[in-house]
């Protein structure tokens, strides 16, 4: 019904009524990557419970585990997935999308639509002209563990969020209006752990809603065509690496069954697997222009570095003025009220602002400079949330870097013209507003 727009109505697995949803649903695996205390608390909360935590590989462990430990952890994930399927943990919600409302602790109400997308219409490469494109460069070292999980996983549980280029605010918003007007009963409604807000979901399976979705998708498809007829409808807002993983595994599977590579590196779809579940990925679609969809910069932290050396190096590349701030609030305000200021923080309340002369997106300018600065003696990480960024700066020889806000108005046009932004450029909301694992879908 929606093939033209790279969408397929899914069969969705949801925990049955005996499962505690508050302990089932956990935050995306790429959050709190330096906060061991957060993940310890999650482990305690979910201890002896049926939980999505048992189906994922939190990235905080990636750099601490040996290769053998990683493989053992992945095998455990696969066993847990099979166990949950075999013991009736899930109810099968057939032929239905889900409309979602996520209330956060910041008085935001984010709206979304859970559905499947066709990976044949997704390409993460800079040259992509597909309907679904990456927003950011892929960090290749974060892919292998995810590929190992998905390659043999009987189910998927995603945290992928696609941005919809709908400046008329009609497709998703009017689904919500319809469901509320008709007093449709939700299929889940619960609070999320660790003070992360509340989530409610309603089934979307009526002909009237499907007709509305098809009509609006056609409008968006036409409005976003380029001169060659390619329509850029969706950009990957969160979960770039997860979707790239799904694509990589699908490409492997096509080759296994006789798919042929072409000059543009695409692989043909063998007839006998053209409808295989691996061809699709479960995602949440959110409207870029939703007023409660808040873009947050992803900050950086450099380990084993000296703050003055780093600031002087960045200034030598980007020019600009160095300003020493007296307080944390002063630094935050200077960075947040600009498009070209960077905040540097280190131990003992050392706050420095570099007011640069750049005119491009701040992350586009600074990431190549940081790549040049770091060596085998340094390590960089990407941090969601202002508070965690300041906390990490308290470590010995760590320098945190605050990035200014990113305007979402030019996201699609920038990607269409220049390709993906630098890796880890932005996130949707603060760390505790990120998508939680909840829905699953059968792959094998």
Short mmCIF file of C-alpha atoms in Angstrom, two decimals:
data_model
loop_
_atom_site.label_atom_id
_atom_site.label_comp_id
_atom_site.label_asym_id
_atom_site.label_seq_id
_atom_site.Cartn_x
_atom_site.Cartn_y
_atom_site.Cartn_z
CA UNK A 1 0.00 0.00 0.00
CA UNK A 2 2.84 2.40 0.84
CA UNK A 3 5.68 0.84 -1.20
CA UNK A 4 6.23 4.03 -3.21
CA UNK A 5 7.11 5.82 0.02
CA UNK A 6 9.42 3.08 1.39
CA UNK A 7 6.93 2.11 4.12
CA UNK A 8 5.40 -1.24 5.03
CA UNK A 9 2.70 -1.94 7.63
CA UNK A 10 4.38 -4.16 10.25
CA UNK A 11 3.52 -6.97 12.60
CA UNK A 12 4.70 -5.71 15.99
CA UNK A 13 5.56 -7.68 19.12
CA UNK A 14 4.63 -6.07 22.44
CA UNK A 15 5.13 -7.50 25.95
CA UNK A 16 1.99 -9.22 27.23
CA UNK A 17 -0.11 -7.93 30.11
CA UNK A 18 1.86 -9.87 32.74
CA UNK A 19 5.06 -7.92 31.99
CA UNK A 20 5.93 -4.80 33.98
CA UNK A 21 6.36 -2.24 31.22
CA UNK A 22 8.36 0.14 33.42
CA UNK A 23 11.10 -2.47 33.86
CA UNK A 24 10.73 -3.78 30.31
CA UNK A 25 11.50 -0.51 28.52
CA UNK A 26 15.09 0.82 28.71
CA UNK A 27 16.94 3.67 27.06
CA UNK A 28 18.89 3.43 23.76
CA UNK A 29 22.18 1.51 23.94
CA UNK A 30 24.28 4.50 22.80
CA UNK A 31 23.31 6.70 25.77
CA UNK A 32 25.33 7.35 28.94
CA UNK A 33 28.44 5.79 27.39
CA UNK A 34 30.65 7.10 30.21
CA UNK A 35 28.14 6.77 33.06
CA UNK A 36 28.62 3.35 34.67
CA UNK A 37 26.37 4.37 37.55
CA UNK A 38 23.40 4.88 35.21
CA UNK A 39 23.66 1.39 33.73
CA UNK A 40 24.24 -0.17 37.16
CA UNK A 41 20.98 1.40 38.33
CA UNK A 42 19.18 0.06 35.24
CA UNK A 43 20.57 -3.42 35.97
CA UNK A 44 19.31 -3.24 39.55
CA UNK A 45 15.86 -1.99 38.49
CA UNK A 46 15.47 -4.81 35.93
CA UNK A 47 17.05 -7.60 37.99
CA UNK A 48 15.11 -10.88 37.60
CA UNK A 49 12.59 -9.10 35.33
CA UNK A 50 11.68 -9.63 31.70
CA UNK A 51 13.36 -6.58 30.18
CA UNK A 52 14.59 -5.18 26.88
CA UNK A 53 17.92 -4.69 28.70
CA UNK A 54 18.46 -8.41 28.12
CA UNK A 55 18.07 -7.92 24.36
CA UNK A 56 20.61 -5.12 23.81
CA UNK A 57 24.35 -4.44 24.13
CA UNK A 58 24.90 -1.11 25.96
CA UNK A 59 27.81 0.63 24.25
CA UNK A 60 29.41 1.53 27.57
CA UNK A 61 30.76 -2.04 27.59
CA UNK A 62 32.24 -2.01 24.08
CA UNK A 63 35.64 -0.61 25.05
CA UNK A 64 35.84 -2.59 28.28
CA UNK A 65 35.07 -6.07 26.98
CA UNK A 66 37.51 -8.41 25.31
CA UNK A 67 36.48 -9.88 21.96
CA UNK A 68 35.62 -13.14 23.72
CA UNK A 69 33.45 -11.30 26.26
CA UNK A 70 31.65 -9.45 23.46
CA UNK A 71 30.83 -12.69 21.64
CA UNK A 72 29.62 -14.31 24.86
CA UNK A 73 27.41 -11.29 25.55
CA UNK A 74 25.94 -11.44 22.03
CA UNK A 75 25.20 -15.17 22.37
CA UNK A 76 23.41 -14.41 25.63
CA UNK A 77 21.30 -11.76 23.85
CA UNK A 78 20.27 -14.29 21.17
CA UNK A 79 19.34 -16.86 23.83
CA UNK A 80 17.25 -14.28 25.67
CA UNK A 81 15.43 -13.38 22.45
CA UNK A 82 14.60 -17.02 21.74
CA UNK A 83 13.53 -17.56 25.33
CA UNK A 84 11.16 -14.59 25.21
CA UNK A 85 9.63 -15.88 21.97
CA UNK A 86 9.30 -19.45 23.24
CA UNK A 87 7.80 -18.55 26.62
CA UNK A 88 5.07 -16.28 25.30
CA UNK A 89 6.43 -12.97 26.53
CA UNK A 90 5.01 -11.17 23.48
CA UNK A 91 1.60 -10.42 22.05
CA UNK A 92 1.60 -10.19 18.24
CA UNK A 93 -0.01 -6.96 17.01
CA UNK A 94 -0.64 -7.83 13.36
CA UNK A 95 -0.87 -5.40 10.44
CA UNK A 96 -0.77 -2.27 12.52
CA UNK A 97 1.29 0.84 12.96
CA UNK A 98 1.41 2.55 16.38
CA UNK A 99 0.89 6.24 17.09
CA UNK A 100 3.08 7.31 20.02
CA UNK A 101 3.08 10.26 22.41
CA UNK A 102 6.17 10.67 24.57
CA UNK A 103 5.99 13.11 27.47
CA UNK A 104 9.41 14.08 28.79
CA UNK A 105 10.61 15.69 31.99
CA UNK A 106 11.11 18.95 30.10
CA UNK A 107 7.41 19.57 29.35
CA UNK A 108 7.77 18.28 25.80
CA UNK A 109 5.18 16.06 24.09
CA UNK A 110 6.81 14.34 21.13
CA UNK A 111 4.56 12.56 18.62
CA UNK A 112 5.58 9.65 16.41
CA UNK A 113 4.46 6.81 14.18
CA UNK A 114 5.91 3.30 14.59
CA UNK A 115 6.12 1.45 11.27
CA UNK A 116 8.51 -0.44 8.99
CA UNK A 117 10.68 1.08 6.30
CA UNK A 118 12.14 -0.65 3.24
CA UNK A 119 15.94 -0.81 3.42
CA UNK A 120 16.06 -0.89 -0.38
CA UNK A 121 15.16 2.80 -0.20
CA UNK A 122 17.86 3.69 2.35
CA UNK A 123 21.53 4.49 1.74
CA UNK A 124 23.90 6.03 4.31
CA UNK A 125 26.54 7.08 1.76
CA UNK A 126 27.13 10.77 0.98
CA UNK A 127 26.09 10.26 -2.65
CA UNK A 128 22.69 8.86 -1.66
CA UNK A 129 19.62 9.94 -3.60
CA UNK A 130 17.24 7.52 -1.88
CA UNK A 131 14.05 8.45 -0.01
CA UNK A 132 15.77 7.72 3.33
CA UNK A 133 19.23 9.19 3.98
CA UNK A 134 21.68 9.41 6.85
CA UNK A 135 22.07 12.67 8.74
CA UNK A 136 25.55 11.87 10.04
CA UNK A 137 28.73 10.05 9.14
CA UNK A 138 28.99 6.51 10.43
CA UNK A 139 31.53 5.61 13.13
CA UNK A 140 32.66 2.30 11.69
CA UNK A 141 34.05 0.84 14.93
CA UNK A 142 30.55 0.96 16.44
CA UNK A 143 29.05 -1.22 13.71
CA UNK A 144 30.60 -4.73 14.11
CA UNK A 145 29.00 -5.62 17.46
CA UNK A 146 25.61 -4.53 16.16
CA UNK A 147 26.04 -6.56 12.96
CA UNK A 148 26.96 -9.62 15.04
CA UNK A 149 23.76 -9.18 17.05
CA UNK A 150 21.39 -8.61 14.11
CA UNK A 151 22.92 -11.26 11.85
CA UNK A 152 21.51 -14.09 13.98
CA UNK A 153 18.84 -12.25 15.97
CA UNK A 154 15.34 -13.77 15.84
CA UNK A 155 13.84 -10.36 16.71
CA UNK A 156 14.74 -6.68 16.53
CA UNK A 157 14.03 -3.98 19.09
CA UNK A 158 14.88 -0.59 17.62
CA UNK A 159 15.61 2.92 18.84
CA UNK A 160 15.71 4.37 15.31
CA UNK A 161 13.91 7.66 14.73
CA UNK A 162 13.35 9.01 11.22
CA UNK A 163 12.74 12.70 10.62
CA UNK A 164 9.84 13.42 8.28
CA UNK A 165 10.05 16.52 6.08
CA UNK A 166 6.46 17.65 6.72
CA UNK A 167 6.40 21.41 7.24
CA UNK A 168 2.59 21.41 7.12
CA UNK A 169 2.40 19.34 10.33
CA UNK A 170 -0.33 17.09 8.96
CA UNK A 171 0.63 13.45 8.63
CA UNK A 172 1.44 12.45 12.22
CA UNK A 173 -0.37 15.24 14.03
CA UNK A 174 -3.73 14.52 12.39
CA UNK A 175 -3.46 10.81 13.27
CA UNK A 176 -3.27 11.87 16.91
CA UNK A 177 -6.22 14.23 16.51
CA UNK A 178 -8.32 11.41 15.01
CA UNK A 179 -7.46 8.89 17.73
CA UNK A 180 -8.15 11.34 20.56
CA UNK A 181 -11.41 12.52 18.98
CA UNK A 182 -12.62 8.92 18.73
CA UNK A 183 -11.46 8.04 22.28
CA UNK A 184 -9.40 5.13 20.98
CA UNK A 185 -7.99 2.98 23.78
CA UNK A 186 -4.17 2.92 24.00
CA UNK A 187 -2.30 -0.38 23.81
CA UNK A 188 0.29 0.83 26.31
CA UNK A 189 0.51 3.73 28.73
CA UNK A 190 3.19 3.86 31.43
CA UNK A 191 5.99 5.83 33.07
CA UNK A 192 9.56 5.31 31.91
CA UNK A 193 12.32 4.47 34.37
CA UNK A 194 14.91 6.91 35.74
CA UNK A 195 12.53 9.91 35.59
CA UNK A 196 12.45 9.81 31.79
CA UNK A 197 8.80 10.76 31.35
CA UNK A 198 5.83 8.80 30.09
CA UNK A 199 4.91 6.99 26.87
CA UNK A 200 1.51 6.11 25.40
CA UNK A 201 0.78 4.20 22.19
CA UNK A 202 -2.38 3.67 20.14
CA UNK A 203 -3.01 1.18 17.29
CA UNK A 204 -3.15 2.63 13.78
CA UNK A 205 -4.99 0.07 11.66
CA UNK A 206 -8.17 1.69 10.34
CA UNK A 207 -8.80 2.29 6.65
CA UNK A 208 -9.57 5.96 7.33
CA UNK A 209 -6.15 6.43 8.91
CA UNK A 210 -4.36 4.55 6.13
CA UNK A 211 -6.10 6.73 3.53
CA UNK A 212 -4.96 9.83 5.40
CA UNK A 213 -1.38 8.52 5.62
CA UNK A 214 -1.29 7.70 1.90
CA UNK A 215 -2.66 11.12 0.93
CA UNK A 216 -0.14 13.03 3.06
CA UNK A 217 2.80 10.84 2.01
CA UNK A 218 1.98 11.60 -1.63
CA UNK A 219 2.04 15.35 -0.89
CA UNK A 220 5.35 15.10 0.96
CA UNK A 221 6.79 12.91 -1.81
CA UNK A 222 5.91 15.50 -4.46
CA UNK A 223 7.06 18.50 -2.39
CA UNK A 224 10.52 17.03 -1.80
CA UNK A 225 11.46 15.95 -5.33
CA UNK A 226 14.71 17.21 -6.81
CA UNK A 227 15.34 18.05 -10.45
CA UNK A 228 16.03 14.37 -11.22
CA UNK A 229 12.80 13.16 -9.63
CA UNK A 230 14.38 11.81 -6.44
CA UNK A 231 12.31 12.52 -3.33
CA UNK A 232 14.15 13.02 -0.02
CA UNK A 233 11.38 12.28 2.51
CA UNK A 234 13.14 10.91 5.58
CA UNK A 235 16.42 11.62 7.35
CA UNK A 236 17.71 9.38 10.13
CA UNK A 237 17.45 11.49 13.27
CA UNK A 238 18.52 8.91 15.85
CA UNK A 239 19.88 5.42 15.30
CA UNK A 240 22.08 6.10 12.25
CA UNK A 241 24.33 3.20 13.22
CA UNK A 242 21.45 0.84 13.92
CA UNK A 243 19.91 1.48 10.51
CA UNK A 244 23.31 1.17 8.80
CA UNK A 245 23.66 -2.17 10.59
CA UNK A 246 20.27 -3.35 9.36
CA UNK A 247 21.25 -2.38 5.80
CA UNK A 248 24.60 -4.20 6.08
CA UNK A 249 22.95 -7.40 7.29
CA UNK A 250 20.29 -7.22 4.57
CA UNK A 251 23.02 -6.78 1.93
CA UNK A 252 24.85 -9.83 3.33
CA UNK A 253 21.66 -11.84 3.18
CA UNK A 254 20.97 -10.84 -0.43
CA UNK A 255 24.48 -11.94 -1.46
CA UNK A 256 24.02 -15.25 0.33
CA UNK A 257 20.95 -15.98 -1.80
CA UNK A 258 22.46 -14.86 -5.10
CA UNK A 259 22.11 -11.08 -5.10
CA UNK A 260 24.39 -9.41 -7.67
CA UNK A 261 26.44 -6.27 -6.98
CA UNK A 262 26.18 -3.41 -9.49
CA UNK A 263 28.57 -0.57 -10.31
CA UNK A 264 26.89 1.75 -7.79
CA UNK A 265 27.50 -0.88 -5.05
CA UNK A 266 23.82 -1.73 -4.69
CA UNK A 267 22.87 -5.41 -4.59
CA UNK A 268 19.93 -6.89 -6.44
CA UNK A 269 17.11 -8.54 -4.49
CA UNK A 270 16.77 -12.28 -5.20
CA UNK A 271 13.18 -13.20 -6.00
CA UNK A 272 12.98 -15.90 -3.30
CA UNK A 273 13.69 -13.43 -0.45
CA UNK A 274 12.09 -10.26 -1.80
CA UNK A 275 9.62 -10.12 1.12
CA UNK A 276 11.94 -11.38 3.87
CA UNK A 277 11.60 -9.51 7.22
CA UNK A 278 15.31 -8.57 7.07
CA UNK A 279 14.48 -6.29 4.15
CA UNK A 280 12.66 -3.99 6.55
CA UNK A 281 13.45 -2.17 9.78
CA UNK A 282 11.10 -1.06 12.53
CA UNK A 283 11.38 2.68 13.19
CA UNK A 284 9.58 5.61 14.75
CA UNK A 285 8.84 8.44 12.32
CA UNK A 286 8.71 11.92 13.85
CA UNK A 287 8.02 15.21 12.12
CA UNK A 288 11.07 17.47 11.89
CA UNK A 289 8.74 20.43 12.41
CA UNK A 290 7.09 19.11 15.57
CA UNK A 291 7.50 22.02 18.02
CA UNK A 292 8.43 19.57 20.79
CA UNK A 293 11.12 17.87 18.73
CA UNK A 294 14.13 19.56 20.26
CA UNK A 295 17.50 19.33 18.54
CA UNK A 296 20.43 19.14 20.97
CA UNK A 297 24.11 19.30 20.01
CA UNK A 298 26.21 16.26 20.88
CA UNK A 299 29.16 17.44 22.92
CA UNK A 300 32.70 16.05 22.94
CA UNK A 301 35.17 14.98 25.63
CA UNK A 302 38.88 14.48 24.98
CA UNK A 303 40.79 12.31 27.46
CA UNK A 304 44.49 12.67 28.34
CA UNK A 305 44.56 16.26 27.12
CA UNK A 306 45.52 19.70 28.44
CA UNK A 307 42.80 22.35 28.15
CA UNK A 308 45.10 25.25 27.20
CA UNK A 309 46.93 23.18 24.61
CA UNK A 310 43.62 22.06 23.07
CA UNK A 311 42.07 25.55 23.05
CA UNK A 312 45.17 27.08 21.45
CA UNK A 313 45.24 24.33 18.83
CA UNK A 314 41.58 24.87 17.91
CA UNK A 315 42.10 28.65 17.81
CA UNK A 316 45.06 28.21 15.46
CA UNK A 317 42.79 26.36 13.02
CA UNK A 318 39.53 28.28 13.37
CA UNK A 319 40.83 31.66 14.61
CA UNK A 320 38.66 33.67 17.00
CA UNK A 321 38.85 35.10 20.52
CA UNK A 322 39.54 33.21 23.77
CA UNK A 323 37.34 34.29 26.68
CA UNK A 324 37.78 32.94 30.21
CA UNK A 325 34.47 32.57 32.04
CA UNK A 326 33.96 32.80 35.79
CA UNK A 327 31.06 30.38 36.13
CA UNK A 328 29.49 27.34 34.52
CA UNK A 329 26.32 29.33 33.78
CA UNK A 330 28.28 32.10 32.05
CA UNK A 331 29.94 29.56 29.74
CA UNK A 332 26.67 27.77 28.96
CA UNK A 333 24.93 31.05 28.11
CA UNK A 334 27.75 32.22 25.83
CA UNK A 335 27.70 28.95 23.89
CA UNK A 336 23.91 28.58 23.73
CA UNK A 337 23.34 32.13 22.50
CA UNK A 338 25.71 31.74 19.56
CA UNK A 339 26.27 29.67 16.46
CA UNK A 340 30.06 29.86 16.49
CA UNK A 341 31.18 29.58 20.16
CA UNK A 342 32.76 26.51 21.72
CA UNK A 343 32.97 25.90 25.47
CA UNK A 344 35.97 24.09 26.96
CA UNK A 345 35.80 22.68 30.50
CA UNK A 346 38.37 20.93 32.69
CA UNK A 347 38.88 20.07 36.34
CA UNK A 348 38.69 22.74 39.08
CA UNK A 349 36.13 24.95 37.33
CA UNK A 350 38.28 25.86 34.37
CA UNK A 351 35.83 27.40 31.87
CA UNK A 352 37.02 28.77 28.51
CA UNK A 353 34.97 30.03 25.56
CA UNK A 354 36.40 30.20 22.05
CA UNK A 355 34.42 32.72 20.03
CA UNK A 356 35.34 31.64 16.51
CA UNK A 357 34.84 33.32 13.15
CA UNK A 358 33.23 30.36 11.39
CA UNK A 359 30.07 30.74 9.32
CA UNK A 360 29.29 27.05 8.69
CA UNK A 361 27.71 24.65 11.18
CA UNK A 362 29.90 24.56 14.29
CA UNK A 363 30.23 20.78 14.36
CA UNK A 364 31.28 20.75 10.70
CA UNK A 365 34.16 23.10 11.54
CA UNK A 366 35.45 21.62 14.79
CA UNK A 367 35.29 17.85 14.16
CA UNK A 368 38.14 17.76 11.59
CA UNK A 369 40.23 19.89 13.96
CA UNK A 370 39.63 17.48 16.84
CA UNK A 371 40.44 14.53 14.58
CA UNK A 372 43.77 16.20 13.81
CA UNK A 373 44.47 16.96 17.49
CA UNK A 374 43.82 13.53 18.92
CA UNK A 375 46.41 10.80 18.58
CA UNK A 376 46.88 7.30 19.92
CA UNK A 377 47.47 8.90 23.32
CA UNK A 378 44.07 10.61 23.32
CA UNK A 379 40.55 9.26 23.23
CA UNK A 380 37.39 11.07 22.19
CA UNK A 381 33.81 10.33 23.15
CA UNK A 382 30.49 11.85 22.17
CA UNK A 383 28.24 12.95 25.02
CA UNK A 384 24.47 13.51 25.08
CA UNK A 385 23.47 16.07 27.68
CA UNK A 386 25.05 19.18 29.14
CA UNK A 387 25.27 17.91 32.73
CA UNK A 388 27.15 14.72 31.86
CA UNK A 389 29.56 16.80 29.76
CA UNK A 390 30.44 18.92 32.80
CA UNK A 391 30.71 15.86 35.05
CA UNK A 392 33.22 14.17 32.75
CA UNK A 393 35.41 17.27 32.83
CA UNK A 394 36.05 16.54 36.51
CA UNK A 395 38.18 13.54 35.54
CA UNK A 396 41.94 13.99 35.57
CA UNK A 397 43.28 15.26 32.21
CA UNK A 398 39.83 15.30 30.59
CA UNK A 399 38.61 18.25 28.54
CA UNK A 400 34.92 18.54 27.69
CA UNK A 401 33.76 20.63 24.73
CA UNK A 402 30.31 22.23 24.63
CA UNK A 403 28.89 22.79 21.14
CA UNK A 404 26.30 25.46 20.27
CA UNK A 405 22.70 24.63 19.28
CA UNK A 406 21.89 23.39 15.77
CA UNK A 407 19.05 24.93 13.78
CA UNK A 408 16.82 22.26 12.26
CA UNK A 409 15.46 24.51 9.51
CA UNK A 410 18.21 23.63 7.02
CA UNK A 411 18.70 19.96 7.89
CA UNK A 412 17.21 18.44 4.74
CA UNK A 413 18.62 21.01 2.32
CA UNK A 414 22.12 20.73 3.84
CA UNK A 415 22.13 16.93 3.62
CA UNK A 416 20.72 17.02 0.09
CA UNK A 417 23.48 19.40 -1.02
CA UNK A 418 26.52 18.24 0.97
CA UNK A 419 25.69 14.74 2.21
CA UNK A 420 25.72 13.61 5.86
CA UNK A 421 26.91 15.90 8.65
CA UNK A 422 30.02 14.94 10.68
CA UNK A 423 29.54 11.97 12.99
CA UNK A 424 27.55 12.58 16.15
CA UNK A 425 26.44 16.10 15.18
CA UNK A 426 23.14 16.32 17.04
CA UNK A 427 20.60 14.35 19.00
CA UNK A 428 16.89 14.68 19.51
CA UNK A 429 16.44 16.06 23.01
CA UNK A 430 18.52 15.56 26.14
CA UNK A 431 19.92 12.16 27.11
CA UNK A 432 16.89 11.12 29.19
CA UNK A 433 14.53 12.14 26.36
CA UNK A 434 16.02 9.58 23.96
CA UNK A 435 13.93 6.76 22.57
CA UNK A 436 13.43 3.74 24.81
CA UNK A 437 13.37 0.15 23.57
CA UNK A 438 9.79 -1.08 23.71
CA UNK A 439 8.36 -2.60 20.51
CA UNK A 440 9.93 -5.64 18.84
CA UNK A 441 9.54 -7.34 15.47
CA UNK A 442 10.28 -10.89 14.36
CA UNK A 443 13.15 -11.31 11.88
CA UNK A 444 13.45 -15.11 11.60
#
